[in-house]
């Protein structure tokens, strides 16, 4: 007799991720991912000036602000065939990298580490032994006994108060938790330190974008930063030096702490290299353009189908014709009217809410497909696609991480093992260390270009009389983001955003094929179905971002997520 | 020593009355000037990034919309919540890791030892959250009341402020609606 488990955050007005699984013999036998609210924010953009679109799209999501701003200006520039100055590319790239570093650090420490780290084991740890262990893993100077003791004291204070505070919802003592007390303490201490370093990454965004969380410096055709080496208020060598110093600290944290922690946790949970694979079609778009026209990139893109890593197929540009032509959205199981799957430029959004029905319609998320196939996007897709193409930076950082896992855990890691829950975490850490290196590279490129006397930051857009279409992409922290725009008479005629979490959280399509979250949960073993920690581990490994669209305070306190077992 | 104080508007400016927090923050910034150390900010929908905003401040005043359907409050009613009121609620199981996170952010700030000593949430009961950039009539009518509550909290904290002789640019770019007149004198 199968058991049905629903994990539903039941928040009020936001759309949220809801997961339903059927469990047979303590393993997931079927799964549904759904989003619980329609946003339809894109409709606000119709009729507006394309030059202003990025200001609005930046508000789609409160956490992924800059990525939607960037995809939007790129979409308009693609429609207008507008190149942007080199300085603008470098400044945009630096903002995107710093934002992604912030995001990856926050995701691992604040949002998913505690799926693996048991807080209530920490009081049993020995800070001296933890420091010795940490020293053997990394040169990080803050791996001292005193740091670990202070972190342990924090946990002791919370644990002994009887009020678990931020930890009150964890599955502590769950049989799937398997780290030693010392490793739990090690990771928790870095969870506390992570707050300082993710903030430094955000400071870089602020220094270049003039404000966070909403940057102010973009425009269609480039950026609005004034570059003037003689002005205190403009982008000058002092400010570039400040950015360099901040990045140095973030880079050290990523390489000496974040990557090492992910490798250590992976080495101690080797069975999670076999769980959570799901959809093995991967997609990434090239990003971090190196020239004005966007023909060369520091991050490669492409496709891998059916897990065939050797058969990787590259995308040449960020708005590759192959990509433009192949994307469609299917609404067979989503709460919208409509028959056949539609291309985003022709996308329609007519709500048809029927209530949750796993056999029929059950989600507000449409099902994006690439030539009719579900695709997994995100750091894992990007790293596999880069690795398969022999992209030197990807190969270098992937091999460093793989060697680290092998040296800690004594296991042999093959690329195929990356099709897994741990593979997604490892790939995100690998991507972070690649981005850390690229941050320093792009800062140097910008500094050198300015030193040459090039202060240009903007090319004025020119709108043609006829209707034009464009797509702006960005390989965002959660994967391929694309904004699709149709412009007529200098006004927006249609606008659709196909966000990474739509690819990954997609419901079934007309053919019945699962979306990536759903497929990844199949066969997952559950030690205690009523405490579905294993489901959370896999869902969190994708870094979902469904619904930061709307935020109010609910005086009835209904923001408690509910786990319902039937 | 200069006290560090944040007046932060929270909400999504694309979803009707949810934009009231950012709207009020910008209105306050444009019409009033505050003593050194006071930052007035449109925070959007920061979720857990709110930890960064809370951290290291002496006092924080948040302005947010309140979903008051379940407590049958009239749209535009202004509510005040102190930290203890907010903390009566449990944090969420982080299914979607970026869902709204006021309670979580405060608890994390407490854990890290960076939480502000004073925290007030000024909540305005919303009429609706449909996609759109205008505030509803009743919410607009309550803005001066909400401003008075924010300024009242500054009085209580002994923070000085005054009306600007020449208001700065409003910066409420998301709507073409005529801006609300401020009537709260200082």
XYZ file of C-alpha atoms in Angstrom:
752
model
C 0.000 0.000 0.000
C 1.601 3.236 -1.050
C 1.804 6.279 1.132
C 1.277 9.809 -0.157
C 3.403 12.640 1.251
C 2.758 16.282 0.473
C 5.255 18.989 1.337
C 3.438 22.259 0.933
C 4.694 25.519 2.365
C 1.141 26.941 2.401
C 2.301 30.489 2.420
C -0.307 33.005 1.548
C 0.039 34.914 -1.645
C 3.327 33.787 -3.064
C 3.531 30.967 -5.487
C 5.454 28.251 -3.792
C 6.935 24.942 -4.561
C 4.806 22.024 -3.506
C 6.097 18.480 -3.766
C 3.944 15.359 -3.677
C 5.504 11.918 -3.598
C 4.129 8.408 -3.441
C 6.161 6.047 -1.299
C 6.253 2.266 -1.672
C 8.511 0.106 0.486
C 10.326 3.176 1.815
C 11.259 4.519 -1.627
C 9.679 7.195 -3.814
C 7.594 5.593 -6.563
C 6.027 8.695 -8.097
C 6.489 12.457 -7.772
C 4.834 15.736 -8.704
C 6.369 19.219 -8.506
C 4.000 22.131 -8.608
C 3.938 25.847 -8.057
C 1.024 27.112 -6.060
C 0.388 30.528 -7.502
C 0.091 32.336 -10.767
C 2.185 35.477 -11.015
C 1.628 36.607 -14.591
C 3.857 39.601 -13.958
C 5.028 39.679 -17.569
C 1.681 41.145 -18.642
C 2.672 44.386 -16.869
C 5.382 44.911 -19.466
C 3.137 45.079 -22.517
C 2.955 48.563 -24.017
C 5.940 49.879 -22.053
C 9.182 51.337 -23.386
C 11.695 48.495 -23.988
C 14.400 50.741 -22.496
C 12.606 50.588 -19.124
C 11.840 46.873 -19.139
C 14.885 45.929 -17.052
C 13.728 48.100 -14.145
C 10.521 46.095 -13.987
C 12.013 42.663 -14.626
C 14.508 43.312 -11.850
C 11.477 43.122 -9.541
C 10.349 39.691 -10.739
C 12.302 38.150 -7.919
C 13.791 39.766 -4.839
C 16.794 37.473 -4.700
C 17.628 37.140 -8.392
C 17.252 40.863 -9.129
C 20.335 41.506 -11.255
C 19.919 38.408 -13.405
C 16.502 39.517 -14.645
C 17.784 43.043 -15.250
C 20.661 41.686 -17.328
C 18.585 39.237 -19.385
C 16.175 42.059 -20.172
C 18.712 44.538 -21.571
C 20.291 41.683 -23.510
C 16.899 40.789 -25.023
C 16.366 44.345 -26.263
C 19.945 44.559 -27.579
C 19.461 41.242 -29.397
C 16.280 42.560 -31.019
C 18.051 45.773 -32.082
C 21.301 43.998 -33.078
C 23.049 46.443 -30.784
C 26.628 45.856 -29.652
C 27.846 47.262 -26.350
C 31.270 48.705 -25.440
C 33.922 46.469 -23.901
C 33.844 48.305 -20.592
C 30.116 47.641 -20.366
C 30.627 43.914 -21.000
C 33.300 43.696 -18.302
C 31.297 45.695 -15.758
C 28.186 43.587 -16.417
C 30.231 40.392 -16.197
C 31.725 41.437 -12.867
C 28.282 42.201 -11.464
C 26.961 38.840 -12.661
C 29.926 36.967 -11.219
C 29.794 38.734 -7.849
C 26.051 38.147 -7.636
C 26.511 34.461 -8.467
C 29.261 34.027 -5.875
C 26.984 35.594 -3.262
C 24.145 33.354 -4.366
C 26.111 30.095 -4.391
C 27.584 30.736 -0.931
C 24.165 31.602 0.488
C 22.599 28.571 -1.138
C 25.071 26.110 0.249
C 25.416 27.432 3.784
C 22.091 29.083 4.581
C 19.772 26.940 2.528
C 21.080 23.432 2.150
C 24.036 22.619 4.419
C 21.706 21.787 7.287
C 20.182 18.994 5.181
C 23.498 17.209 5.792
C 24.770 18.716 9.036
C 23.131 17.698 12.310
C 23.150 20.728 14.591
C 22.272 18.742 17.699
C 25.413 16.582 17.326
C 27.614 19.664 17.671
C 27.657 19.798 21.484
C 29.455 16.417 21.396
C 32.281 17.752 19.186
C 35.834 18.388 20.371
C 36.988 21.791 19.042
C 40.648 20.787 19.282
C 40.098 17.677 17.179
C 37.941 19.683 14.763
C 40.754 22.219 14.305
C 43.223 19.416 13.614
C 40.893 17.860 11.056
C 40.241 21.237 9.414
C 43.950 21.961 9.158
C 44.479 18.713 7.312
C 41.849 19.746 4.742
C 42.535 23.417 4.060
C 44.969 26.299 4.652
C 42.048 28.546 5.776
C 43.434 30.686 8.595
C 40.155 30.840 10.489
C 40.095 27.095 11.087
C 41.337 27.648 14.621
C 40.289 25.945 17.824
C 38.993 29.302 19.092
C 36.717 29.784 16.092
C 35.321 26.273 16.511
C 34.874 26.719 20.255
C 32.965 29.969 19.682
C 30.735 28.288 17.119
C 30.066 25.384 19.461
C 29.181 27.832 22.248
C 26.588 29.436 19.978
C 24.922 26.087 19.378
C 25.128 25.135 23.054
C 23.405 28.380 23.985
C 20.577 27.737 21.523
C 20.264 24.032 22.403
C 20.245 24.600 26.152
C 17.643 27.379 25.954
C 15.105 24.795 24.855
C 14.159 27.177 22.028
C 15.842 25.951 18.889
C 15.319 29.280 17.137
C 16.263 29.073 13.497
C 16.891 25.339 13.918
C 13.446 24.399 15.181
C 12.352 22.781 11.923
C 15.365 20.591 11.249
C 15.256 16.809 11.092
C 17.880 16.429 13.816
C 18.829 12.913 14.816
C 17.411 11.598 11.532
C 18.989 8.265 10.510
C 20.093 9.787 7.178
C 22.371 12.225 9.092
C 25.783 10.645 9.229
C 28.542 13.182 9.853
C 30.709 12.911 12.954
C 30.229 15.598 15.625
C 33.547 17.199 14.624
C 32.591 17.472 10.952
C 29.201 18.879 11.946
C 30.992 21.540 13.981
C 33.424 22.274 11.165
C 30.609 22.887 8.679
C 28.528 24.892 11.153
C 31.438 27.189 11.952
C 31.744 27.952 8.238
C 27.981 28.498 8.058
C 28.511 31.355 10.529
C 31.545 32.735 8.668
C 29.793 32.501 5.294
C 27.627 35.469 6.259
C 30.668 37.773 6.137
C 31.951 36.577 2.778
C 28.667 36.498 0.895
C 28.231 40.097 2.047
C 31.612 41.053 0.591
C 30.503 39.621 -2.761
C 27.371 41.736 -2.532
C 29.482 44.819 -1.812
C 31.148 44.315 -5.186
C 27.715 44.314 -6.830
C 26.919 47.524 -4.966
C 30.192 49.253 -5.888
C 29.603 48.622 -9.593
C 25.811 48.724 -9.698
C 25.571 51.695 -7.293
C 22.970 49.958 -5.139
C 21.851 46.547 -3.962
C 19.537 44.697 -4.053
C 18.446 46.649 -7.141
C 21.305 47.783 -9.351
C 20.937 51.175 -10.998
C 23.702 51.211 -13.584
C 22.239 49.324 -16.541
C 20.815 50.668 -19.745
C 20.009 49.294 -23.154
C 23.307 49.691 -25.020
C 25.678 49.345 -22.090
C 25.995 50.703 -18.573
C 25.589 54.092 -16.915
C 28.784 53.989 -14.845
C 30.879 57.112 -15.257
C 34.521 56.163 -15.708
C 36.817 58.995 -14.696
C 40.184 58.392 -13.112
C 40.264 61.937 -11.721
C 36.844 61.940 -10.094
C 36.188 60.625 -6.604
C 32.576 59.801 -7.395
C 33.175 57.929 -10.657
C 34.644 54.505 -11.334
C 38.324 55.167 -10.718
C 41.437 53.207 -9.772
C 40.685 53.490 -6.048
C 37.317 51.884 -6.503
C 38.759 49.169 -8.717
C 41.329 48.484 -5.990
C 38.581 48.225 -3.362
C 36.810 45.698 -5.567
C 40.034 43.749 -6.041
C 40.576 43.465 -2.292
C 36.992 42.366 -1.651
C 37.224 39.754 -4.386
C 40.462 38.408 -2.932
C 38.683 37.600 0.305
C 35.693 36.037 -1.433
C 37.949 33.962 -3.683
C 39.844 32.646 -0.648
C 36.603 31.695 1.091
C 35.296 29.887 -2.002
C 38.482 27.906 -2.612
C 39.560 27.228 0.957
C 36.181 26.802 2.636
C 33.164 26.338 0.367
C 34.723 23.898 -2.110
C 36.467 21.983 0.679
C 33.273 21.652 2.730
C 31.281 20.388 -0.244
C 34.023 17.869 -1.041
C 34.201 16.717 2.583
C 30.437 16.274 2.858
C 30.357 14.482 -0.496
C 33.139 12.144 0.620
C 31.176 11.264 3.747
C 27.861 10.632 1.976
C 29.095 8.570 -1.017
C 25.706 6.872 -1.530
C 24.271 10.265 -2.515
C 26.334 10.081 -5.712
C 23.840 7.359 -6.708
C 20.641 9.188 -5.744
C 18.794 12.018 -7.439
C 19.859 11.821 -11.087
C 16.556 12.178 -12.950
C 16.510 13.987 -16.278
C 19.915 13.566 -17.933
C 19.310 16.088 -20.708
C 21.358 19.157 -19.853
C 21.439 22.649 -21.280
C 23.537 25.772 -20.673
C 23.998 28.948 -22.694
C 27.427 30.565 -23.198
C 27.995 33.551 -20.918
C 30.527 36.185 -19.831
C 31.089 37.680 -23.296
C 34.622 38.827 -24.063
C 33.944 41.153 -26.998
C 31.420 43.852 -27.921
C 29.406 41.692 -30.283
C 29.217 38.677 -27.983
C 31.020 36.115 -30.159
C 33.516 34.779 -27.594
C 32.717 33.759 -24.021
C 34.441 32.665 -20.843
C 31.728 30.110 -20.021
C 30.752 27.607 -22.716
C 27.219 26.431 -23.444
C 25.596 23.552 -25.243
C 23.548 20.416 -24.861
C 24.014 16.927 -23.485
C 21.190 14.493 -24.281
C 20.383 11.241 -22.457
C 23.476 11.465 -20.265
C 25.739 11.039 -23.295
C 28.577 13.256 -22.090
C 30.864 12.382 -25.011
C 28.140 13.448 -27.440
C 28.053 17.052 -26.158
C 26.793 19.599 -28.659
C 28.038 23.203 -28.236
C 26.027 26.424 -28.639
C 28.106 29.038 -30.448
C 26.439 32.175 -29.089
C 24.247 33.210 -26.193
C 21.274 33.648 -28.505
C 22.132 30.721 -30.762
C 19.574 30.127 -33.530
C 19.290 26.528 -32.412
C 18.248 27.667 -28.950
C 15.869 30.346 -30.244
C 14.046 27.910 -32.470
C 13.839 24.913 -30.137
C 12.231 26.333 -26.972
C 8.517 25.857 -26.393
C 6.208 25.797 -23.386
C 3.662 23.027 -22.843
C 0.578 23.547 -20.657
C -0.965 20.055 -20.698
C -0.497 19.743 -16.909
C -0.347 23.450 -16.035
C -3.282 25.641 -15.039
C -3.546 27.421 -18.406
C -5.790 27.209 -21.407
C -4.152 26.116 -24.612
C -3.441 23.109 -26.733
C -0.094 22.663 -28.379
C 3.186 23.863 -26.941
C 3.978 27.452 -27.948
C 7.208 29.316 -28.628
C 7.811 32.093 -26.026
C 7.472 34.880 -28.612
C 3.969 33.573 -29.294
C 3.406 32.632 -25.653
C -0.075 32.951 -24.163
C -0.913 33.032 -20.495
C -4.641 32.386 -19.993
C -5.232 30.973 -16.496
C -7.403 27.859 -16.153
C -7.266 26.932 -12.481
C -8.738 23.508 -11.799
C -7.271 22.617 -8.424
C -4.496 20.050 -7.909
C -5.084 16.873 -9.884
C -1.995 14.719 -10.416
C -3.541 13.006 -13.443
C -4.476 16.278 -15.113
C -3.486 19.840 -14.254
C -1.488 20.464 -11.083
C 0.925 23.405 -11.379
C 1.144 27.078 -12.256
C 4.525 26.393 -13.825
C 4.448 25.744 -17.555
C 6.589 22.912 -18.906
C 9.400 24.366 -21.047
C 10.854 21.909 -23.517
C 13.802 21.910 -25.920
C 12.769 20.200 -29.152
C 10.068 18.604 -27.043
C 12.464 17.274 -24.379
C 12.649 18.205 -20.682
C 16.037 19.703 -19.812
C 17.948 20.015 -16.559
C 19.634 23.391 -16.157
C 21.955 24.815 -13.507
C 25.583 24.511 -12.420
C 25.623 20.749 -13.056
C 24.531 21.270 -16.657
C 27.116 23.984 -17.131
C 29.992 22.034 -15.602
C 29.189 18.805 -17.492
C 28.854 20.693 -20.787
C 32.138 22.545 -20.222
C 33.945 19.420 -19.035
C 32.723 17.406 -22.015
C 34.045 20.070 -24.389
C 37.423 20.069 -22.681
C 36.969 23.699 -21.594
C 40.275 24.234 -19.718
C 38.910 26.279 -16.808
C 36.077 23.803 -16.166
C 38.386 20.792 -16.439
C 40.898 22.383 -14.059
C 38.405 23.183 -11.298
C 36.399 19.988 -11.743
C 39.549 17.884 -11.428
C 40.647 19.795 -8.317
C 37.307 19.061 -6.661
C 37.206 15.426 -7.772
C 40.736 14.858 -6.437
C 39.730 16.437 -3.140
C 36.710 14.152 -2.740
C 38.866 11.136 -3.596
C 41.604 12.097 -1.146
C 39.143 12.641 1.716
C 36.820 9.724 1.062
C 39.092 7.196 -0.607
C 36.529 6.619 -3.343
C 36.920 6.804 -7.103
C 34.790 9.578 -8.647
C 33.773 9.275 -12.297
C 31.979 11.973 -14.327
C 28.897 9.709 -14.454
C 28.546 9.978 -10.678
C 27.837 13.676 -11.126
C 24.325 12.783 -12.374
C 23.152 12.941 -8.759
C 22.091 15.048 -5.818
C 25.704 15.410 -4.671
C 26.756 16.062 -8.254
C 24.612 19.187 -8.265
C 26.223 20.465 -5.058
C 29.713 19.602 -6.285
C 29.087 21.291 -9.630
C 27.871 24.455 -7.916
C 31.066 24.579 -5.848
C 33.168 23.905 -8.963
C 31.319 26.686 -10.773
C 31.942 29.027 -7.829
C 35.681 28.402 -7.966
C 35.644 28.969 -11.751
C 33.753 32.224 -11.243
C 36.141 33.267 -8.494
C 39.030 32.974 -10.938
C 37.035 34.752 -13.658
C 36.139 37.619 -11.318
C 39.791 38.477 -10.992
C 40.339 38.046 -14.722
C 37.480 40.366 -15.707
C 38.515 42.977 -13.170
C 41.965 42.956 -14.757
C 40.463 43.180 -18.262
C 38.396 46.188 -17.175
C 41.340 47.857 -15.436
C 43.613 47.345 -18.447
C 41.020 48.622 -20.890
C 40.443 51.777 -18.841
C 44.202 52.277 -18.503
C 44.364 52.282 -22.317
C 42.151 55.363 -22.270
C 38.896 53.703 -23.334
C 36.153 55.254 -21.162
C 33.270 54.298 -23.428
C 30.305 52.640 -21.678
C 27.248 53.055 -23.899
C 26.028 52.784 -27.504
C 22.722 54.552 -28.129
C 19.897 52.219 -29.203
C 18.109 52.839 -32.497
C 14.636 51.358 -32.952
C 13.598 50.245 -36.443
C 10.090 51.011 -37.745
C 9.148 47.361 -38.192
C 8.422 44.690 -35.582
C 11.526 42.974 -34.141
C 12.068 40.000 -31.833
C 14.916 39.322 -29.447
C 16.063 36.875 -26.807
C 18.346 37.768 -23.933
C 19.953 34.930 -22.062
C 22.046 34.603 -18.965
C 23.528 31.504 -17.378
C 22.224 32.457 -13.946
C 23.074 30.793 -10.611
C 20.149 28.386 -11.127
C 20.782 27.864 -14.843
C 19.628 29.084 -18.211
C 17.469 32.194 -18.007
C 15.899 33.616 -21.145
C 13.816 36.743 -21.687
C 11.863 36.883 -24.954
C 10.700 40.220 -26.289
C 8.669 41.415 -29.283
C 9.005 45.158 -29.994
C 6.794 47.243 -32.246
C 6.780 51.055 -32.581
C 9.297 51.344 -29.708
C 6.820 49.578 -27.406
C 6.799 46.088 -25.937
C 4.290 43.924 -27.794
C 4.997 40.664 -25.944
C 7.354 39.627 -23.155
C 7.996 36.186 -21.672
C 10.589 35.092 -19.134
C 11.544 31.429 -19.103
C 13.360 31.138 -15.782
C 15.735 28.348 -14.706
C 13.398 27.016 -12.030
C 10.676 26.684 -14.678
C 12.888 24.237 -16.576
C 13.754 22.293 -13.443
C 10.400 22.452 -11.629
C 8.362 21.827 -14.741
C 5.370 19.526 -14.492
C 4.809 16.626 -16.859
C 4.219 17.542 -20.504
C 1.606 16.236 -22.934
C 3.674 13.069 -23.471
C 3.727 12.433 -19.704
C 7.489 13.024 -19.371
C 8.437 14.188 -15.854
C 10.184 17.484 -15.209
C 13.686 17.344 -13.618
C 12.625 17.718 -9.937
C 10.032 15.004 -10.363
C 12.332 12.599 -12.175
C 15.162 13.173 -9.685
C 13.004 12.049 -6.765
C 12.036 8.670 -8.218
C 13.570 5.706 -6.330
C 14.881 7.909 -3.505
C 15.025 5.812 -0.325
C 13.262 7.335 2.697
C 14.357 6.169 6.131
C 11.319 7.783 7.772
C 8.681 8.793 5.229
C 7.030 11.077 7.782
C 10.304 13.026 7.966
C 11.192 13.269 4.269
C 14.696 14.700 4.698
C 15.889 12.809 1.630
C 13.294 14.549 -0.559
C 14.429 17.945 0.712
C 18.076 17.065 0.018
C 17.400 16.427 -3.637
C 14.980 19.327 -4.166
C 17.368 21.728 -2.419
C 20.269 20.502 -4.569
C 18.585 22.245 -7.521
C 18.454 25.544 -5.588
C 14.784 26.247 -6.403
C 13.608 29.818 -6.653
C 9.925 29.878 -7.351
C 8.317 32.613 -5.569
C 10.258 35.399 -4.122
C 7.895 37.502 -6.180
C 5.682 38.656 -3.398
C 6.329 39.152 0.255
C 3.949 40.183 2.970
C 3.814 39.609 6.643
C 1.015 37.264 7.622
C -0.413 38.107 11.032
C -1.977 34.664 11.356
C 1.451 33.079 11.133
C 0.548 30.610 8.428
C 4.043 30.568 7.003
C 4.683 27.195 8.539
C 5.428 24.653 5.893
C 3.381 21.572 6.299
C 4.393 18.019 5.785
C 1.303 15.931 5.361
C 1.379 12.168 5.363
C -1.651 10.279 4.059
C 28.557 57.571 18.334
C 26.252 57.626 15.319
C 23.464 55.113 15.665
C 22.807 52.905 12.662
C 19.119 52.833 11.831
C 17.313 51.300 8.881
C 13.895 52.290 7.606
C 13.218 49.594 5.034
C 10.258 49.162 2.724
C 9.541 45.554 1.802
C 7.370 44.270 -1.017
C 6.989 43.686 -4.715
C 6.184 46.846 -6.653
C 4.664 44.768 -9.476
C 1.977 43.182 -7.319
C -0.507 45.870 -6.357
C -0.629 46.713 -2.664
C 2.465 44.622 -1.989
C 4.359 47.655 -3.286
C 3.307 49.800 -0.324
C 6.585 49.224 1.565
C 8.878 50.428 -1.239
C 6.423 53.253 -2.019
C 6.490 54.520 1.556
C 10.257 54.204 1.850
C 10.712 56.382 -1.224
C 8.109 58.861 -0.065
C 9.823 59.220 3.311
C 13.236 59.595 1.709
C 11.988 62.278 -0.643
C 10.026 64.364 1.862
C 12.017 64.068 5.103
C 15.629 64.290 6.126
C 17.043 62.290 8.978
C 20.025 62.463 11.295
C 23.289 60.805 10.231
C 23.250 57.045 10.376
C 19.643 56.640 9.246
C 19.273 54.750 5.975
C 15.967 54.683 4.135
C 15.808 51.862 1.604
C 13.497 50.160 -0.858
C 14.436 46.567 -0.116
C 12.168 44.822 -2.594
C 11.545 41.230 -1.545
C 14.805 40.241 0.117
C 13.848 36.872 1.684
C 16.892 35.623 3.591
C 19.038 38.497 2.308
C 17.172 40.449 4.958
C 19.746 39.088 7.420
C 22.293 41.406 5.792
C 19.956 44.365 6.145
C 19.255 43.715 9.820
C 22.817 42.998 10.744
C 24.746 45.572 12.701
C 21.871 48.055 13.017
C 20.860 49.552 16.328
C 17.228 49.813 15.273
C 15.202 48.705 12.289
C 11.782 49.879 11.141
C 10.294 47.720 8.397
C 7.297 48.764 6.349
C 5.394 45.927 4.742
C 1.962 45.044 3.492
C -0.102 42.781 5.713
C -2.381 40.095 4.355
C -5.308 40.789 6.623
C -8.049 38.727 5.012
C -7.920 36.120 7.738
C -8.178 38.591 10.569
C -10.951 40.530 8.860
C -9.204 43.879 9.015
C -10.254 46.677 6.692
C -7.852 47.450 3.861
C -5.534 50.251 4.833
C -5.589 49.451 8.555
C -2.157 50.106 10.017
C -0.747 47.509 12.399
C 2.358 47.656 14.549
C 4.337 44.540 15.362
C 7.261 44.402 17.746
C 9.860 41.676 17.537
C 8.042 39.560 20.119
C 4.828 39.720 18.051
C 6.647 38.545 14.955
C 8.520 35.805 16.766
C 5.318 34.116 17.849
C 5.429 32.447 14.451
C 7.607 29.527 13.556
C 10.047 29.752 10.701
C 9.120 27.826 7.591
C 10.489 24.504 6.431
C 12.617 25.855 3.637
C 11.139 24.010 0.749
C 11.692 26.771 -1.714
C 14.791 28.293 -0.209
C 13.943 31.837 -1.179
C 10.480 32.152 0.197
C 9.696 35.125 2.430
C 11.764 34.852 5.502
C 11.122 37.587 8.036
C 11.029 35.226 11.008
C 13.929 33.194 9.655
C 16.022 36.286 9.041
C 15.449 37.570 12.578
C 16.241 34.169 14.085
C 19.428 33.919 12.030
C 20.463 37.430 12.985
C 19.891 36.430 16.623
C 22.014 33.303 16.193
C 24.826 35.273 14.595
C 24.551 37.917 17.299
C 23.916 40.726 14.811
C 20.199 41.423 15.383
C 19.079 45.005 16.057
C 18.093 45.882 19.617
C 14.886 47.543 18.412
C 12.651 46.205 15.697
C 9.273 47.499 14.586
C 7.206 46.352 11.644
C 4.653 48.854 10.387
C 2.125 46.790 8.456
C -0.551 48.117 6.138
C -3.489 45.819 5.407
C -3.597 45.221 1.674
C -6.664 45.075 -0.502
C -5.160 42.973 -3.279
C -2.019 41.548 -4.831
C -2.986 41.295 -8.467
C -0.241 42.025 -10.981
C -0.120 45.790 -11.435
C 1.785 48.806 -10.205
C -0.905 50.906 -8.489
C -1.830 51.021 -4.834
C -5.506 50.622 -3.950
C -7.446 53.666 -2.805
C -7.747 52.603 0.843
C -4.059 51.759 1.114
C -3.176 55.148 -0.373
C -5.458 56.835 2.124
C -3.581 55.153 4.980
C -0.080 56.264 3.965
C 0.014 59.344 6.166
C -1.052 57.267 9.141
C 1.786 54.835 8.415
C 4.260 57.721 8.051
C 3.140 59.028 11.444
C 3.841 55.616 12.973
C 7.339 55.502 11.463
C 8.115 59.020 12.680
C 6.585 58.178 16.060
C 9.014 55.294 16.400
C 11.890 57.644 15.569
C 10.622 59.995 18.300
C 10.562 57.104 20.741
C 14.144 56.244 19.769
C 15.166 59.900 20.080
C 16.190 60.113 16.426
C 15.855 63.533 14.832
C 14.301 64.255 11.450
C 12.523 67.097 9.666
C 10.525 67.864 6.538
C 12.758 68.751 3.613
C 12.277 72.297 2.367
C 12.766 71.019 -1.149
C 11.642 67.422 -1.615
C 14.117 65.302 -3.564
C 13.123 63.269 -6.579
C 10.494 60.728 -5.595
C 11.819 57.864 -7.691
C 8.567 55.893 -7.683
C 9.216 54.974 -11.310
C 6.907 51.976 -11.439
C 3.646 53.914 -11.470
C 2.292 56.928 -13.305
C -0.270 57.508 -10.532
C -0.069 60.899 -8.903
C 2.054 60.775 -5.754
C 0.328 60.969 -2.395
C 0.723 64.299 -0.567
C 2.399 63.986 2.797
C 0.624 65.802 5.588
C 2.606 64.669 8.606
C 4.387 67.750 9.912
C 7.539 67.714 11.992
